[in-house]
Tab-separated table of C-alpha atoms in Angstrom:
chain	number	residue	atom	x	y	z
A	30	UNK	CA	-29.473	-60.403	75.735
A	31	UNK	CA	-27.196	-63.019	74.243
A	32	UNK	CA	-28.930	-62.689	70.889
A	33	UNK	CA	-28.423	-58.968	70.982
A	34	UNK	CA	-24.729	-59.386	71.712
A	35	UNK	CA	-24.439	-61.967	68.951
A	36	UNK	CA	-26.115	-59.572	66.573
A	37	UNK	CA	-23.704	-56.760	67.504
A	38	UNK	CA	-20.773	-59.093	67.171
A	39	UNK	CA	-22.025	-60.141	63.750
A	40	UNK	CA	-22.283	-56.508	62.647
A	41	UNK	CA	-18.804	-55.745	63.952
A	42	UNK	CA	-17.380	-58.679	62.034
A	43	UNK	CA	-19.159	-57.584	58.873
A	44	UNK	CA	-17.871	-54.051	59.354
A	45	UNK	CA	-14.323	-55.274	59.854
A	46	UNK	CA	-14.609	-57.429	56.741
A	47	UNK	CA	-15.788	-54.443	54.705
A	48	UNK	CA	-12.961	-52.277	56.046
A	49	UNK	CA	-10.443	-54.966	55.206
A	50	UNK	CA	-11.856	-55.334	51.687
A	51	UNK	CA	-11.841	-51.548	51.249
A	52	UNK	CA	-8.198	-51.352	52.324
A	53	UNK	CA	-7.312	-54.152	49.949
A	54	UNK	CA	-9.140	-52.452	47.052
A	55	UNK	CA	-7.391	-49.159	47.829
A	56	UNK	CA	-4.012	-50.886	47.824
A	57	UNK	CA	-4.802	-52.555	44.509
A	58	UNK	CA	-5.863	-49.211	43.005
A	59	UNK	CA	-2.653	-47.606	44.238
A	60	UNK	CA	-0.617	-50.379	42.643
A	61	UNK	CA	-2.503	-49.983	39.355
A	62	UNK	CA	-1.886	-46.228	39.294
A	63	UNK	CA	1.811	-46.667	40.000
A	64	UNK	CA	2.063	-49.234	37.202
A	65	UNK	CA	0.379	-46.850	34.746
A	66	UNK	CA	2.740	-44.022	35.738
A	67	UNK	CA	5.734	-46.309	35.257
A	68	UNK	CA	4.564	-47.384	31.792
A	69	UNK	CA	3.933	-43.779	30.707
A	70	UNK	CA	7.346	-42.711	32.002
A	71	UNK	CA	9.045	-45.515	30.074
A	72	UNK	CA	7.247	-44.505	26.854
A	73	UNK	CA	8.215	-40.858	27.304
A	74	UNK	CA	11.848	-41.824	27.887
A	75	UNK	CA	11.868	-43.887	24.691
A	76	UNK	CA	10.343	-41.033	22.670
A	77	UNK	CA	12.847	-38.551	24.087
A	78	UNK	CA	15.758	-40.869	23.347
A	79	UNK	CA	14.538	-41.445	19.785
A	80	UNK	CA	14.207	-37.696	19.145
A	81	UNK	CA	17.756	-37.078	20.348
A	82	UNK	CA	19.101	-39.685	17.942
A	83	UNK	CA	17.270	-38.217	14.917
A	84	UNK	CA	19.413	-36.182	12.448
A	85	UNK	CA	18.782	-32.428	12.751
A	86	UNK	CA	17.542	-30.545	9.682
A	87	UNK	CA	19.290	-27.268	8.911
A	88	UNK	CA	16.066	-25.854	7.520
A	89	UNK	CA	12.958	-27.561	8.895
A	90	UNK	CA	10.067	-27.754	6.443
A	91	UNK	CA	12.380	-26.708	3.580
A	92	UNK	CA	11.188	-29.745	1.649
A	93	UNK	CA	7.652	-28.325	1.650
A	94	UNK	CA	6.983	-26.306	-1.491
A	95	UNK	CA	4.651	-23.367	-1.074
A	96	UNK	CA	2.086	-22.835	-3.810
A	97	UNK	CA	1.192	-19.343	-2.572
A	98	UNK	CA	2.375	-16.666	-4.991
A	99	UNK	CA	4.278	-13.775	-3.425
A	100	UNK	CA	2.338	-10.550	-3.121
A	101	UNK	CA	3.127	-8.172	-5.946
A	102	UNK	CA	4.388	-4.799	-4.795
A	103	UNK	CA	2.839	-1.643	-6.164
A	104	UNK	CA	5.520	0.746	-7.345
A	105	UNK	CA	5.492	4.310	-8.565
A	106	UNK	CA	7.009	4.548	-12.061
A	107	UNK	CA	8.937	7.645	-10.973
A	108	UNK	CA	10.125	6.150	-7.658
A	109	UNK	CA	11.861	2.838	-8.304
A	110	UNK	CA	14.870	0.872	-7.176
A	111	UNK	CA	16.965	2.574	-9.834
A	112	UNK	CA	20.041	4.532	-8.907
A	113	UNK	CA	19.801	8.216	-8.067
A	114	UNK	CA	21.235	9.080	-11.461
A	115	UNK	CA	18.651	6.944	-13.270
A	116	UNK	CA	15.840	8.559	-11.273
A	117	UNK	CA	17.099	11.990	-12.292
A	118	UNK	CA	17.036	10.914	-15.925
A	119	UNK	CA	13.424	9.791	-15.536
A	120	UNK	CA	12.497	13.158	-14.011
A	121	UNK	CA	14.283	15.049	-16.799
A	122	UNK	CA	12.154	13.253	-19.387
A	123	UNK	CA	9.092	14.722	-17.658
A	124	UNK	CA	10.499	18.278	-17.721
A	125	UNK	CA	8.618	20.904	-19.781
A	126	UNK	CA	9.709	21.493	-23.359
A	127	UNK	CA	11.774	24.568	-24.227
A	128	UNK	CA	8.714	26.442	-25.515
A	129	UNK	CA	7.134	26.132	-22.050
A	130	UNK	CA	10.094	27.738	-20.264
A	131	UNK	CA	9.953	31.440	-19.269
A	132	UNK	CA	11.650	34.024	-21.455
A	133	UNK	CA	13.435	37.160	-20.298
A	134	UNK	CA	13.347	40.516	-22.083
A	135	UNK	CA	14.818	42.679	-19.319
A	136	UNK	CA	11.965	45.166	-19.615
A	137	UNK	CA	9.602	44.328	-16.749
A	138	UNK	CA	10.314	45.708	-13.283
A	139	UNK	CA	10.064	42.262	-11.676
A	140	UNK	CA	10.706	40.127	-14.729
A	141	UNK	CA	14.230	39.122	-13.682
A	142	UNK	CA	12.945	37.900	-10.295
A	143	UNK	CA	10.176	35.831	-11.884
A	144	UNK	CA	12.596	34.431	-14.477
A	145	UNK	CA	15.136	33.279	-11.880
A	146	UNK	CA	12.530	31.811	-9.506
A	147	UNK	CA	10.788	29.867	-12.266
A	148	UNK	CA	13.994	28.255	-13.517
A	149	UNK	CA	15.044	27.440	-9.931
A	150	UNK	CA	11.741	25.616	-9.414
A	151	UNK	CA	12.095	23.716	-12.691
A	152	UNK	CA	15.599	22.652	-11.729
A	153	UNK	CA	14.462	21.472	-8.298
A	154	UNK	CA	11.346	19.618	-9.461
A	155	UNK	CA	12.825	17.879	-12.501
A	156	UNK	CA	16.490	17.493	-11.464
A	157	UNK	CA	17.619	19.577	-14.428
A	158	UNK	CA	21.420	19.932	-14.478
A	159	UNK	CA	23.124	23.300	-14.807
A	160	UNK	CA	24.515	22.298	-18.193
A	161	UNK	CA	21.039	22.015	-19.686
A	162	UNK	CA	19.881	25.326	-18.214
A	163	UNK	CA	22.904	27.280	-19.433
A	164	UNK	CA	22.615	25.625	-22.845
A	165	UNK	CA	19.077	27.018	-23.144
A	166	UNK	CA	19.835	30.540	-21.979
A	167	UNK	CA	20.573	31.845	-25.475
A	168	UNK	CA	17.037	30.721	-26.492
A	169	UNK	CA	15.361	32.133	-23.375
A	170	UNK	CA	16.944	35.593	-23.516
A	171	UNK	CA	15.216	37.901	-25.987
A	172	UNK	CA	15.987	41.088	-27.913
A	173	UNK	CA	19.199	42.870	-26.902
A	174	UNK	CA	19.775	40.399	-24.048
A	175	UNK	CA	21.236	37.921	-26.517
A	176	UNK	CA	24.098	40.365	-27.203
A	177	UNK	CA	24.567	40.827	-23.472
A	178	UNK	CA	24.646	37.040	-23.009
A	179	UNK	CA	27.241	36.516	-25.741
A	180	UNK	CA	29.383	39.322	-24.319
A	181	UNK	CA	29.363	37.862	-20.774
A	182	UNK	CA	30.042	34.373	-22.066
A	183	UNK	CA	32.930	35.550	-24.224
A	184	UNK	CA	34.492	37.263	-21.209
A	185	UNK	CA	33.835	34.661	-18.492
A	186	UNK	CA	33.324	31.475	-20.462
A	187	UNK	CA	30.569	28.923	-19.887
A	188	UNK	CA	29.396	29.362	-16.300
A	189	UNK	CA	26.926	27.363	-14.249
A	190	UNK	CA	23.404	28.578	-13.497
A	191	UNK	CA	24.274	30.098	-10.099
A	192	UNK	CA	26.807	32.444	-11.714
A	193	UNK	CA	24.394	33.434	-14.480
A	194	UNK	CA	21.778	34.234	-11.818
A	195	UNK	CA	24.275	36.517	-10.121
A	196	UNK	CA	25.023	38.276	-13.416
A	197	UNK	CA	21.294	38.876	-13.986
A	198	UNK	CA	20.815	40.198	-10.434
A	199	UNK	CA	23.857	42.459	-10.734
A	200	UNK	CA	22.557	44.032	-13.940
A	201	UNK	CA	18.803	44.281	-13.248
A	202	UNK	CA	18.512	44.360	-9.438
A	203	UNK	CA	21.042	47.178	-9.086
A	204	UNK	CA	20.769	50.345	-7.022
A	205	UNK	CA	18.916	52.430	-9.659
A	206	UNK	CA	16.340	49.659	-9.989
A	207	UNK	CA	15.862	49.418	-6.215
A	208	UNK	CA	15.599	53.207	-5.969
A	209	UNK	CA	12.999	53.240	-8.720
A	210	UNK	CA	10.913	50.555	-7.005
A	211	UNK	CA	11.172	52.165	-3.559
A	212	UNK	CA	10.280	55.550	-5.006
A	213	UNK	CA	7.294	54.048	-6.813
A	214	UNK	CA	6.060	52.531	-3.556
A	215	UNK	CA	6.566	55.813	-1.763
A	216	UNK	CA	4.556	57.743	-4.323
A	217	UNK	CA	1.868	55.132	-4.677
A	218	UNK	CA	-1.368	55.902	-2.886
A	219	UNK	CA	-4.901	54.746	-3.275
A	220	UNK	CA	-7.335	57.166	-4.888
A	221	UNK	CA	-10.885	55.772	-4.740
A	222	UNK	CA	-11.918	58.061	-7.590
A	223	UNK	CA	-9.205	56.788	-9.941
A	224	UNK	CA	-8.234	53.307	-8.769
A	225	UNK	CA	-10.117	50.077	-8.433
A	226	UNK	CA	-9.137	48.468	-5.093
A	227	UNK	CA	-8.206	45.065	-6.516
A	228	UNK	CA	-6.158	46.510	-9.401
A	229	UNK	CA	-4.297	48.865	-7.076
A	230	UNK	CA	-3.500	46.134	-4.541
A	231	UNK	CA	-2.149	43.784	-7.211
A	232	UNK	CA	0.226	46.482	-8.405
A	233	UNK	CA	1.681	46.779	-4.895
A	234	UNK	CA	2.639	43.094	-4.715
């Protein structure tokens, strides 16, 4: 019985020794961790203080030279950074030559309408100024229309294109002309024995 008690007492003592050593090791580990944290904190404080004392650059990395070439922009030769006036001059150079412009004889029923519309489109597409259009009128008007042109110009002087259009409409799109066209439509009918469908339809347009 005494041996058993001695054995238990020996185990208890050993257990207490181990617990004491474990507590001591834990305390030492805690101290080591706290020391490491303190050292790291001191280093961070020094780095932060040094960065605050450094002179600030107005343009960071400005001393670094880039060797990458800027990307070249693709531009349309007709749409550039030129002024609006310069762009108009470029468009005018692309305008059709005088021989490609429509002429006006005053003889066709719809010729005056086609003549006006075509020149309006040319002016819009190629930024053609009124001065150039009116300067070409004497070459575009044929036969007796030249005398009519000179007569109007002598009376009213050099007008812009809008006024010349009105003069053409007044003379050729007058009431007798409208009556003639309306009467032609009224009397026009399709005769399958005399008319081809396509030819007849085109005449009605």
